[in-house]
Amino acid sequence: MTEAVWIGIDVAKDRLDVAWGSCGELRSLRNETAGLEALGLELSAVAPVGIVLEASGGYEKLAVAVLARQRLPLVVINPRRLRAFAQAQGEAAKTDAIDAR
């Protein structure tokens, strides 16, 4: 039996921080089409249960468009709710890597 994989993506204007679960690999890439298409192909091979991105003033739109074209399971969430969830889990620090996880 394989473990369910969730992917978290913290979105910024020029960069995305991508986390494979809460303890897996963490990677940064430019927020541009070519890198997102390559990421989408890699994620398709992993077959994640879901990919969670934070809404980020529209900077998430390219990632959503590219990954949705590859029929990946996307969820866009409100960053305030993400922060509230992290605080409820006892996570007081705030960095892009932590947000991605």
XYZ file of N, CA, C and O in Angstrom:
404
model
N 0.840 -1.178 0.000
C 0.000 0.000 0.000
C 0.887 1.245 0.000
O 1.815 1.361 0.782
N 0.615 2.186 -0.889
C 1.409 3.402 -0.962
C 0.793 4.492 -0.092
O -0.415 4.526 0.121
N 1.643 5.364 0.389
C 1.201 6.452 1.252
C 0.612 7.580 0.410
O 1.126 7.906 -0.666
N -0.472 8.178 0.896
C -1.088 9.311 0.211
C -0.128 10.492 0.232
O 0.465 10.806 1.258
N 0.037 11.142 -0.893
C 0.948 12.281 -1.010
C 0.143 13.561 -1.209
O -0.691 13.642 -2.112
N 0.401 14.538 -0.358
C -0.156 15.873 -0.493
C 0.982 16.817 -0.842
O 2.077 16.692 -0.306
N 0.722 17.758 -1.721
C 1.715 18.742 -2.129
C 1.235 20.112 -1.673
O 0.070 20.463 -1.874
N 2.123 20.876 -1.062
C 1.809 22.247 -0.662
C 2.654 23.207 -1.458
O 3.847 22.978 -1.661
N 2.029 24.287 -1.943
C 2.764 25.280 -2.724
C 2.523 26.665 -2.135
O 1.385 27.117 -2.053
N 3.612 27.309 -1.717
C 3.551 28.696 -1.279
C 3.849 29.566 -2.491
O 4.846 29.361 -3.181
N 2.983 30.516 -2.756
C 3.050 31.309 -3.984
C 3.550 32.721 -3.687
O 3.069 33.378 -2.769
N 4.505 33.170 -4.482
C 4.976 34.552 -4.450
C 5.013 35.062 -5.896
O 4.793 34.292 -6.836
N 5.288 36.320 -6.069
C 5.277 36.917 -7.411
C 6.211 36.176 -8.372
O 5.807 35.821 -9.469
N 7.439 35.977 -7.965
C 8.445 35.391 -8.853
C 8.810 33.953 -8.541
O 9.518 33.327 -9.313
N 8.343 33.428 -7.391
C 8.828 32.128 -6.957
C 7.718 31.304 -6.312
O 6.795 31.841 -5.716
N 7.869 29.982 -6.439
C 6.991 29.036 -5.763
C 7.858 28.141 -4.892
O 8.916 27.683 -5.320
N 7.404 27.893 -3.660
C 8.051 26.906 -2.800
C 7.127 25.704 -2.758
O 5.957 25.826 -2.392
N 7.642 24.548 -3.148
C 6.844 23.334 -3.274
C 7.312 22.322 -2.236
O 8.501 22.014 -2.158
N 6.366 21.816 -1.434
C 6.685 20.839 -0.396
C 5.949 19.536 -0.670
O 4.745 19.542 -0.927
N 6.680 18.439 -0.626
C 6.099 17.111 -0.756
C 5.738 16.650 0.648
O 6.571 16.103 1.364
N 4.514 16.911 1.069
C 4.067 16.532 2.399
C 4.703 17.379 3.484
O 5.391 18.360 3.215
N 4.480 16.982 4.727
C 4.976 17.776 5.847
C 6.443 17.499 6.166
O 7.071 18.277 6.875
N 6.989 16.421 5.633
C 8.383 16.077 5.934
C 9.206 15.771 4.690
O 10.387 15.467 4.799
N 8.603 15.826 3.538
C 9.302 15.439 2.319
C 10.146 16.560 1.730
O 10.436 17.567 2.385
N 10.505 16.379 0.495
C 11.363 17.317 -0.224
C 10.735 18.705 -0.268
O 9.523 18.858 -0.359
N 11.582 19.712 -0.245
C 11.159 21.101 -0.395
C 11.990 21.698 -1.513
O 13.216 21.567 -1.516
N 11.324 22.325 -2.467
C 12.015 22.853 -3.638
C 11.440 24.208 -4.009
O 10.248 24.446 -3.846
N 12.262 25.092 -4.541
C 11.819 26.385 -5.047
C 11.971 26.409 -6.553
O 12.910 25.815 -7.094
N 11.035 27.075 -7.215
C 11.149 27.255 -8.656
C 10.549 28.594 -9.033
O 9.766 29.176 -8.282
N 10.939 29.071 -10.203
C 10.405 30.347 -10.683
C 8.934 30.185 -11.038
O 8.516 29.135 -11.502
N 8.173 31.224 -10.826
C 6.749 31.220 -11.141
C 6.592 31.554 -12.621
O 6.231 32.669 -13.002
N 6.902 30.567 -13.471
C 6.826 30.734 -14.923
C 6.356 29.426 -15.563
O 6.468 28.356 -14.974
N 5.848 29.534 -16.771
C 5.196 28.418 -17.444
C 6.079 27.190 -17.594
O 5.653 26.080 -17.261
N 7.291 27.346 -18.090
C 8.146 26.175 -18.367
C 8.404 25.354 -17.105
O 8.280 24.126 -17.112
N 8.758 26.015 -16.025
C 9.018 25.308 -14.773
C 7.773 24.647 -14.222
O 7.827 23.535 -13.687
N 6.626 25.313 -14.361
C 5.368 24.749 -13.878
C 4.946 23.534 -14.699
O 4.413 22.568 -14.154
N 5.195 23.580 -16.006
C 4.864 22.416 -16.838
C 5.714 21.212 -16.442
O 5.215 20.092 -16.348
N 6.995 21.441 -16.195
C 7.874 20.353 -15.750
C 7.430 19.828 -14.385
O 7.388 18.619 -14.159
N 7.068 20.733 -13.477
C 6.572 20.327 -12.167
C 5.296 19.512 -12.315
O 5.127 18.473 -11.673
N 4.407 19.942 -13.195
C 3.156 19.213 -13.421
C 3.395 17.796 -13.894
O 2.728 16.860 -13.440
N 4.342 17.603 -14.790
C 4.661 16.256 -15.267
C 5.204 15.397 -14.128
O 4.837 14.228 -13.984
N 6.055 15.993 -13.311
C 6.612 15.263 -12.166
C 5.505 14.894 -11.174
O 5.456 13.778 -10.670
N 4.614 15.834 -10.916
C 3.525 15.572 -9.981
C 2.546 14.542 -10.531
O 2.001 13.734 -9.783
N 2.318 14.554 -11.824
C 1.434 13.556 -12.431
C 1.964 12.147 -12.188
O 1.190 11.225 -11.937
N 3.279 11.994 -12.229
C 3.884 10.689 -11.995
C 3.728 10.253 -10.540
O 3.601 9.065 -10.256
N 3.702 11.216 -9.621
C 3.544 10.925 -8.196
C 2.086 10.641 -7.850
O 1.797 9.929 -6.905
N 1.162 11.211 -8.632
C -0.290 11.073 -8.412
C -0.700 11.505 -7.002
O -1.192 10.701 -6.214
N -0.499 12.790 -6.674
C -0.850 13.252 -5.330
C -2.355 13.210 -5.091
O -3.153 13.307 -6.018
N -2.728 13.072 -3.827
C -4.130 13.120 -3.431
C -4.663 14.528 -3.667
O -5.801 14.711 -4.093
N -3.831 15.517 -3.391
C -4.225 16.904 -3.589
C -3.019 17.816 -3.597
O -1.962 17.485 -3.068
N -3.208 18.973 -4.230
C -2.187 20.008 -4.284
C -2.839 21.271 -3.735
O -3.846 21.732 -4.267
N -2.272 21.805 -2.671
C -2.846 22.970 -2.006
C -1.977 24.187 -2.304
O -0.777 24.171 -2.049
N -2.608 25.227 -2.863
C -1.929 26.492 -3.130
C -2.644 27.579 -2.359
O -3.860 27.538 -2.213
N -1.887 28.590 -1.924
C -2.542 29.717 -1.284
C -2.906 30.754 -2.342
O -2.160 30.963 -3.296
N -4.056 31.369 -2.182
C -4.409 32.509 -3.017
C -3.434 33.618 -2.658
O -3.175 33.862 -1.486
N -2.868 34.260 -3.657
C -1.804 35.227 -3.371
C -1.908 36.428 -4.299
O -1.020 36.691 -5.106
N -3.021 37.111 -4.238
C -3.193 38.335 -5.015
C -3.135 38.138 -6.515
O -2.769 39.048 -7.247
N -3.454 36.949 -6.983
C -3.436 36.664 -8.408
C -2.159 35.997 -8.885
O -2.107 35.475 -10.000
N -1.114 35.994 -8.067
C 0.142 35.366 -8.472
C 0.007 33.858 -8.623
O 0.839 33.210 -9.260
N -1.047 33.289 -8.060
C -1.283 31.852 -8.158
C -1.941 31.445 -9.473
O -1.989 30.270 -9.826
N -2.454 32.393 -10.232
C -3.253 32.080 -11.433
C -2.490 31.265 -12.470
O -3.052 30.341 -13.056
N -1.230 31.588 -12.716
C -0.453 30.830 -13.702
C -0.282 29.387 -13.245
O -0.494 28.454 -14.024
N 0.065 29.187 -11.978
C 0.246 27.824 -11.454
C -1.052 27.036 -11.551
O -1.055 25.878 -11.977
N -2.149 27.652 -11.189
C -3.453 26.975 -11.260
C -3.768 26.604 -12.704
O -4.180 25.475 -12.990
N -3.561 27.521 -13.627
C -3.869 27.255 -15.037
C -3.025 26.110 -15.592
O -3.546 25.187 -16.224
N -1.717 26.151 -15.335
C -0.815 25.124 -15.879
C -1.102 23.765 -15.260
O -1.209 22.754 -15.967
N -1.247 23.706 -13.943
C -1.462 22.420 -13.275
C -2.866 21.875 -13.554
O -3.041 20.660 -13.672
N -3.841 22.735 -13.683
C -5.201 22.278 -14.009
C -5.262 21.696 -15.420
O -5.988 20.729 -15.666
N -4.494 22.274 -16.347
C -4.443 21.712 -17.714
C -3.939 20.274 -17.683
O -4.293 19.467 -18.539
N -3.124 19.951 -16.699
C -2.596 18.588 -16.570
C -3.500 17.730 -15.686
O -3.138 16.621 -15.316
N -4.667 18.255 -15.367
C -5.713 17.547 -14.615
C -5.236 17.067 -13.240
O -5.570 15.967 -12.804
N -4.462 17.911 -12.588
C -4.006 17.600 -11.237
C -5.034 18.105 -10.224
O -5.709 19.104 -10.472
N -5.167 17.441 -9.080
C -6.179 17.812 -8.077
C -5.762 19.040 -7.266
O -4.973 18.939 -6.328
N -6.268 20.205 -7.641
C -5.873 21.471 -7.029
C -6.914 22.000 -6.068
O -8.116 21.870 -6.311
N -6.430 22.634 -5.014
C -7.280 23.362 -4.077
C -6.584 24.690 -3.804
O -5.411 24.708 -3.433
N -7.293 25.796 -4.005
C -6.754 27.116 -3.691
C -7.402 27.566 -2.389
O -8.625 27.573 -2.272
N -6.557 27.914 -1.404
C -7.092 28.267 -0.092
C -6.752 29.706 0.277
O -5.806 30.299 -0.249
N -7.520 30.230 1.198
C -7.323 31.571 1.718
C -6.089 31.555 2.623
O -6.011 30.755 3.556
N -5.118 32.454 2.408
C -3.905 32.446 3.227
C -4.167 32.709 4.710
O -3.426 32.228 5.566
N -5.209 33.438 5.031
C -5.528 33.661 6.452
C -5.923 32.354 7.133
O -5.572 32.100 8.281
N -6.673 31.532 6.411
C -7.059 30.237 6.982
C -5.856 29.320 7.118
O -5.748 28.553 8.077
N -4.956 29.389 6.153
C -3.718 28.612 6.229
C -2.929 29.010 7.479
O -2.460 28.161 8.232
N -2.807 30.298 7.713
C -2.061 30.788 8.871
C -2.745 30.363 10.168
O -2.092 29.951 11.130
N -4.074 30.451 10.207
C -4.827 30.048 11.400
C -4.633 28.558 11.672
O -4.475 28.140 12.818
N -4.623 27.744 10.608
C -4.395 26.307 10.774
C -3.004 26.052 11.345
O -2.834 25.258 12.270
N -1.992 26.728 10.803
C -0.623 26.550 11.288
C -0.524 26.942 12.757
O 0.107 26.233 13.552
N -1.151 28.036 13.131
C -1.117 28.461 14.531
C -1.825 27.456 15.425
O -1.373 27.179 16.536
N -2.925 26.897 14.956
C -3.641 25.888 15.739
C -2.794 24.630 15.939
O -2.965 23.916 16.927
N -1.876 24.374 15.013
C -0.967 23.239 15.123
C 0.265 23.565 15.953
O 1.155 22.743 16.098
N 0.336 24.808 16.472
C 1.462 25.213 17.303
C 2.630 25.791 16.536
O 3.708 25.977 17.095
N 2.458 26.097 15.264
C 3.532 26.636 14.431
C 3.473 28.156 14.474
O 2.615 28.770 13.843
N 4.374 28.776 15.254
C 4.359 30.228 15.406
C 5.192 30.923 14.333
O 4.918 32.061 13.976
N 6.206 30.249 13.807
C 7.082 30.857 12.802
C 6.345 31.025 11.484
O 5.364 30.342 11.203
N 6.847 31.955 10.652
C 6.223 32.208 9.347
C 7.327 32.373 8.321
O 8.051 33.349 8.324
N 7.489 31.377 7.450
C 8.403 31.465 6.314
C 7.696 30.833 5.124
O 6.698 30.128 5.278
N 8.220 31.065 3.927
C 7.619 30.459 2.737
C 7.684 28.941 2.807
O 6.745 28.267 2.430
N 8.789 28.401 3.295
C 8.928 26.944 3.401
C 7.901 26.360 4.375
O 7.287 25.335 4.107
N 7.730 27.038 5.508
C 6.733 26.568 6.484
C 5.340 26.643 5.885
O 4.532 25.723 6.046
N 5.048 27.726 5.182
C 3.733 27.866 4.548
C 3.490 26.765 3.519
O 2.381 26.254 3.397
N 4.499 26.396 2.768
C 4.347 25.328 1.778
C 4.035 23.997 2.455
O 3.197 23.234 1.989
N 4.685 23.718 3.545
C 4.444 22.470 4.270
C 3.079 22.476 4.914
O 2.415 21.532 5.077
